[in-house]
PDB file of C-alpha atoms in Angstrom:
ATOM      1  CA  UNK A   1       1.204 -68.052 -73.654  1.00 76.00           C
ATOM      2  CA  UNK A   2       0.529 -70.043 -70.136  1.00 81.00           C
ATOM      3  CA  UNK A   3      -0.306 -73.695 -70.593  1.00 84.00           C
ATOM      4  CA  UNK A   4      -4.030 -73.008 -69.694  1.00 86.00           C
ATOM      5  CA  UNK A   5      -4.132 -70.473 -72.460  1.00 86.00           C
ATOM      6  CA  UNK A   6      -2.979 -72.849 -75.068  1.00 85.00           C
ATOM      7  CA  UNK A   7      -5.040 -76.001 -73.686  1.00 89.00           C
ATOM      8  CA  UNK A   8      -8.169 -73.867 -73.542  1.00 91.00           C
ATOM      9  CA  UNK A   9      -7.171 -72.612 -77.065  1.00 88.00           C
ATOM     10  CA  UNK A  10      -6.844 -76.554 -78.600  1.00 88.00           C
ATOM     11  CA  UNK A  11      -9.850 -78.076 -76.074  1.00 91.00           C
ATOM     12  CA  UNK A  12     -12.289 -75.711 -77.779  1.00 91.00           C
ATOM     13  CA  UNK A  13     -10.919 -76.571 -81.228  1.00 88.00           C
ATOM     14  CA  UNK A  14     -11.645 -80.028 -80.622  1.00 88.00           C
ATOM     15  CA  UNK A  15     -15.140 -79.348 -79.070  1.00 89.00           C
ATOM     16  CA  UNK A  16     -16.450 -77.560 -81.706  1.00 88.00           C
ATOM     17  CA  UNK A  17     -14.852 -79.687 -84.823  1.00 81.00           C
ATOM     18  CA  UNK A  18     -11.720 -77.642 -85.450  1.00 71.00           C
ATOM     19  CA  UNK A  19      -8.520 -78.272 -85.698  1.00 66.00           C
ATOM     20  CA  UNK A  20      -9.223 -81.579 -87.923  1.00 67.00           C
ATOM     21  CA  UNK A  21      -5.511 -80.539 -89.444  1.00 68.00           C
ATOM     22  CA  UNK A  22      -3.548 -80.404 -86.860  1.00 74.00           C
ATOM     23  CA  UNK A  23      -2.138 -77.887 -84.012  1.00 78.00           C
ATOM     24  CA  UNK A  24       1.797 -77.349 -83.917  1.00 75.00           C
ATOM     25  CA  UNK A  25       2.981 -76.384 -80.140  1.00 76.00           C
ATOM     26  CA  UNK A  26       6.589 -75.204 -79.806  1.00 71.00           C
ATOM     27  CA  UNK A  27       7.972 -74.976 -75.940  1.00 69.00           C
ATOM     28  CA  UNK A  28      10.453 -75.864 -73.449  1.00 64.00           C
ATOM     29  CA  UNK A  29       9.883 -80.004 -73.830  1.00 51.00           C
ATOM     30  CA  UNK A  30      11.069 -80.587 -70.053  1.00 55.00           C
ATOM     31  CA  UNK A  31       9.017 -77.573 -68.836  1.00 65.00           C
ATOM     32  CA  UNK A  32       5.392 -76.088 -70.212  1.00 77.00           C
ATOM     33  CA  UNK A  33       4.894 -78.404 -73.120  1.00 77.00           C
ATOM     34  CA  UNK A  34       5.372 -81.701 -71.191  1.00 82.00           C
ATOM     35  CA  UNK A  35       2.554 -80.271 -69.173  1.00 87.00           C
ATOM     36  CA  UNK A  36       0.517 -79.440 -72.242  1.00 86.00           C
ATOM     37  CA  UNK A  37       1.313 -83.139 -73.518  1.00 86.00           C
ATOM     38  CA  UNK A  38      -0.203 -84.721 -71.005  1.00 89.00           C
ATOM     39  CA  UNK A  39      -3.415 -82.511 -70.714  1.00 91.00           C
ATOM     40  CA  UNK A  40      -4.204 -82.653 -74.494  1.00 90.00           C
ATOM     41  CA  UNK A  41      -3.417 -86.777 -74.661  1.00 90.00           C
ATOM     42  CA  UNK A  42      -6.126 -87.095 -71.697  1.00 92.00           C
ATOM     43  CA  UNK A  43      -8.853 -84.683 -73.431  1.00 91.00           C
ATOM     44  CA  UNK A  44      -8.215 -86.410 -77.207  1.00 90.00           C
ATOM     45  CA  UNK A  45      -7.926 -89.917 -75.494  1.00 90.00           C
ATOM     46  CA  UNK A  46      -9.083 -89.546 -71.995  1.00 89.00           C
ATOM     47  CA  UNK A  47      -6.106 -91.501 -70.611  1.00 82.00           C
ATOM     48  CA  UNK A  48      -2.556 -90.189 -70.012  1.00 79.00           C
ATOM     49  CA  UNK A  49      -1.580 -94.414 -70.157  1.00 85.00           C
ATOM     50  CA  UNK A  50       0.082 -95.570 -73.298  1.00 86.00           C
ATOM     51  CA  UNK A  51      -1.914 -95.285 -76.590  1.00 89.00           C
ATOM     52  CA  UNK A  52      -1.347 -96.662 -79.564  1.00 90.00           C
ATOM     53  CA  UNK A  53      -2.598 -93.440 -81.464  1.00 91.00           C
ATOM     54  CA  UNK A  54       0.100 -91.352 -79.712  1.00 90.00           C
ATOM     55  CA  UNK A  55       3.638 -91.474 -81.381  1.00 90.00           C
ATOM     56  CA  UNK A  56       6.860 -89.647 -79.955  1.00 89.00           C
ATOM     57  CA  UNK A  57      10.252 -89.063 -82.001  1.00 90.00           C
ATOM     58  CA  UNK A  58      13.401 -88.082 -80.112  1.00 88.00           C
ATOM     59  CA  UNK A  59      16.483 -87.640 -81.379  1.00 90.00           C
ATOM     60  CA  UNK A  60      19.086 -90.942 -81.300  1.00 84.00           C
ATOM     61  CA  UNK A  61      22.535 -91.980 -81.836  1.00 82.00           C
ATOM     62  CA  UNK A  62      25.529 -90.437 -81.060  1.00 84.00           C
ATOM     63  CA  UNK A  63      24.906 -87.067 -82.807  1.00 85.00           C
ATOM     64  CA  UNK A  64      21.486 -86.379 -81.038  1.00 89.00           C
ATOM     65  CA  UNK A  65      19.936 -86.018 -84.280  1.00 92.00           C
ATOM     66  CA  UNK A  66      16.949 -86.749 -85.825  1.00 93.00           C
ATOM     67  CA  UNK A  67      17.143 -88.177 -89.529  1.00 93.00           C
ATOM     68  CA  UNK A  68      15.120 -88.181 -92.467  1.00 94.00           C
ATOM     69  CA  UNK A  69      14.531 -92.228 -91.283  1.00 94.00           C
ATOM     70  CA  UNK A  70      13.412 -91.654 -88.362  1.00 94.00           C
ATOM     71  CA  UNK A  71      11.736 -88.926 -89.006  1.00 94.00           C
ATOM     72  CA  UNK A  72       9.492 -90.771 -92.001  1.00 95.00           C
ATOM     73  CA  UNK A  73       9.184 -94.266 -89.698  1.00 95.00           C
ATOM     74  CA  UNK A  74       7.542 -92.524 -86.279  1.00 93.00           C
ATOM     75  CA  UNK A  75       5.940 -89.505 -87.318  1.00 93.00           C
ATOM     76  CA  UNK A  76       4.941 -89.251 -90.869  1.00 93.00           C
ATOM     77  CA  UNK A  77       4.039 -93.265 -91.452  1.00 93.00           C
ATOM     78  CA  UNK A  78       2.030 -93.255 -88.374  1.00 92.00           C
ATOM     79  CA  UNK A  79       0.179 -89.860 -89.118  1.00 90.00           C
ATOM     80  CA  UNK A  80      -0.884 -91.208 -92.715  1.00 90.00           C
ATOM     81  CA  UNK A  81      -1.806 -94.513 -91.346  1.00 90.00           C
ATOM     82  CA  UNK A  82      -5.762 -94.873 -90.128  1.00 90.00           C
ATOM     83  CA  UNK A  83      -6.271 -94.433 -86.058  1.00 88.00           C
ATOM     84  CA  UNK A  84      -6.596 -97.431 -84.188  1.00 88.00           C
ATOM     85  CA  UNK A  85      -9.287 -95.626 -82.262  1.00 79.00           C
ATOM     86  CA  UNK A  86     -10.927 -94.268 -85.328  1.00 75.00           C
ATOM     87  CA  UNK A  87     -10.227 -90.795 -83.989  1.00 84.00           C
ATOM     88  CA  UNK A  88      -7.202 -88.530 -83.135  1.00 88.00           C
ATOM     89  CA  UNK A  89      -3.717 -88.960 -83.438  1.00 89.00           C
ATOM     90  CA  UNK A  90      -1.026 -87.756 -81.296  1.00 89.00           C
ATOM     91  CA  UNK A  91       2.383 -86.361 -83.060  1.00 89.00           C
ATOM     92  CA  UNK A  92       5.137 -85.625 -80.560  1.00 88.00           C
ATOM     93  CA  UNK A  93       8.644 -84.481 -81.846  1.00 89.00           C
ATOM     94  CA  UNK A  94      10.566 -83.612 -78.911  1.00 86.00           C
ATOM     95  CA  UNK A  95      13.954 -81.477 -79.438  1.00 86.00           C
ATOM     96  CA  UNK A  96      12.953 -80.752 -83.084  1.00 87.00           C
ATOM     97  CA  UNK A  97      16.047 -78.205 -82.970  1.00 89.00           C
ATOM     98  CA  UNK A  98      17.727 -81.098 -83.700  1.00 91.00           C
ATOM     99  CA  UNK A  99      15.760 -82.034 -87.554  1.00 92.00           C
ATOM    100  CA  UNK A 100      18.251 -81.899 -90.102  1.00 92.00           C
ATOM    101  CA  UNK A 101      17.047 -80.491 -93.111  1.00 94.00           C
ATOM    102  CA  UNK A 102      15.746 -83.637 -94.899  1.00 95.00           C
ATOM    103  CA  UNK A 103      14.145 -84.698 -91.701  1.00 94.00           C
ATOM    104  CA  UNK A 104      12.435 -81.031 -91.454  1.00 93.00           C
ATOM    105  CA  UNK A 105      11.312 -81.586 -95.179  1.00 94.00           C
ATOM    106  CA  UNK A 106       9.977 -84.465 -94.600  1.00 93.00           C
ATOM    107  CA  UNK A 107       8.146 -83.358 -91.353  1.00 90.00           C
ATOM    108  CA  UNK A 108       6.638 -80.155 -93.291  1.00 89.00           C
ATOM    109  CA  UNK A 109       5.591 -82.368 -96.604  1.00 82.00           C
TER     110      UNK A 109
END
């Protein structure tokens, strides 16, 4: 699926009141999806600047891995926490090849 594709997909979800769970977008994180990142951050936000409701894990360390912490401190706190906008909130995991499998439990629970 073409970037357009999957941001008309998601922009019509949010129009119309779907998607209040979530949308999960898999891609190449230097290529299509960074594109897709920014497009979805402006229509949910209307900004591409910093946002406090927009959270992004990456992998750390010396073994380019992301752990169970890291995983629990900036992605699943902030997702159960209330908005600071009072609206959406942004979940990025770049290079989630890299979850371990505590830190994919945790992401899926």
């Amino acid at each position: 699926m073409l970037v357009g594709e999957a941001y008309d997909l998601i922009s019509k979800a949010v129009d119309s009141g779907g998607g209040r769970r979530g949308f999960l977008v898999v891609g190449d994180v230097l290529g299509d999806s960074a594109q897709l990142l920014e497009l979805v951050r402006q229509k949910l936000f209307g900004t591409l600047q910093p946002h406090p409701d927009v959270v992004v894990l990456e992998p750390e360390g010396k073994s380019r891995e992301i752990t169970v912490e890291s995983m629990r401190e900036k992605i699943v706190d902030p997702m159960l926490r209330t908005s600071y906008a009072g609206g959406w909130k942004l979940g990025v995991v770049k290079c989630a090849d890299r979850l371990n499998v505590a830190s994919a439990n945790a992401f899926l629970k």
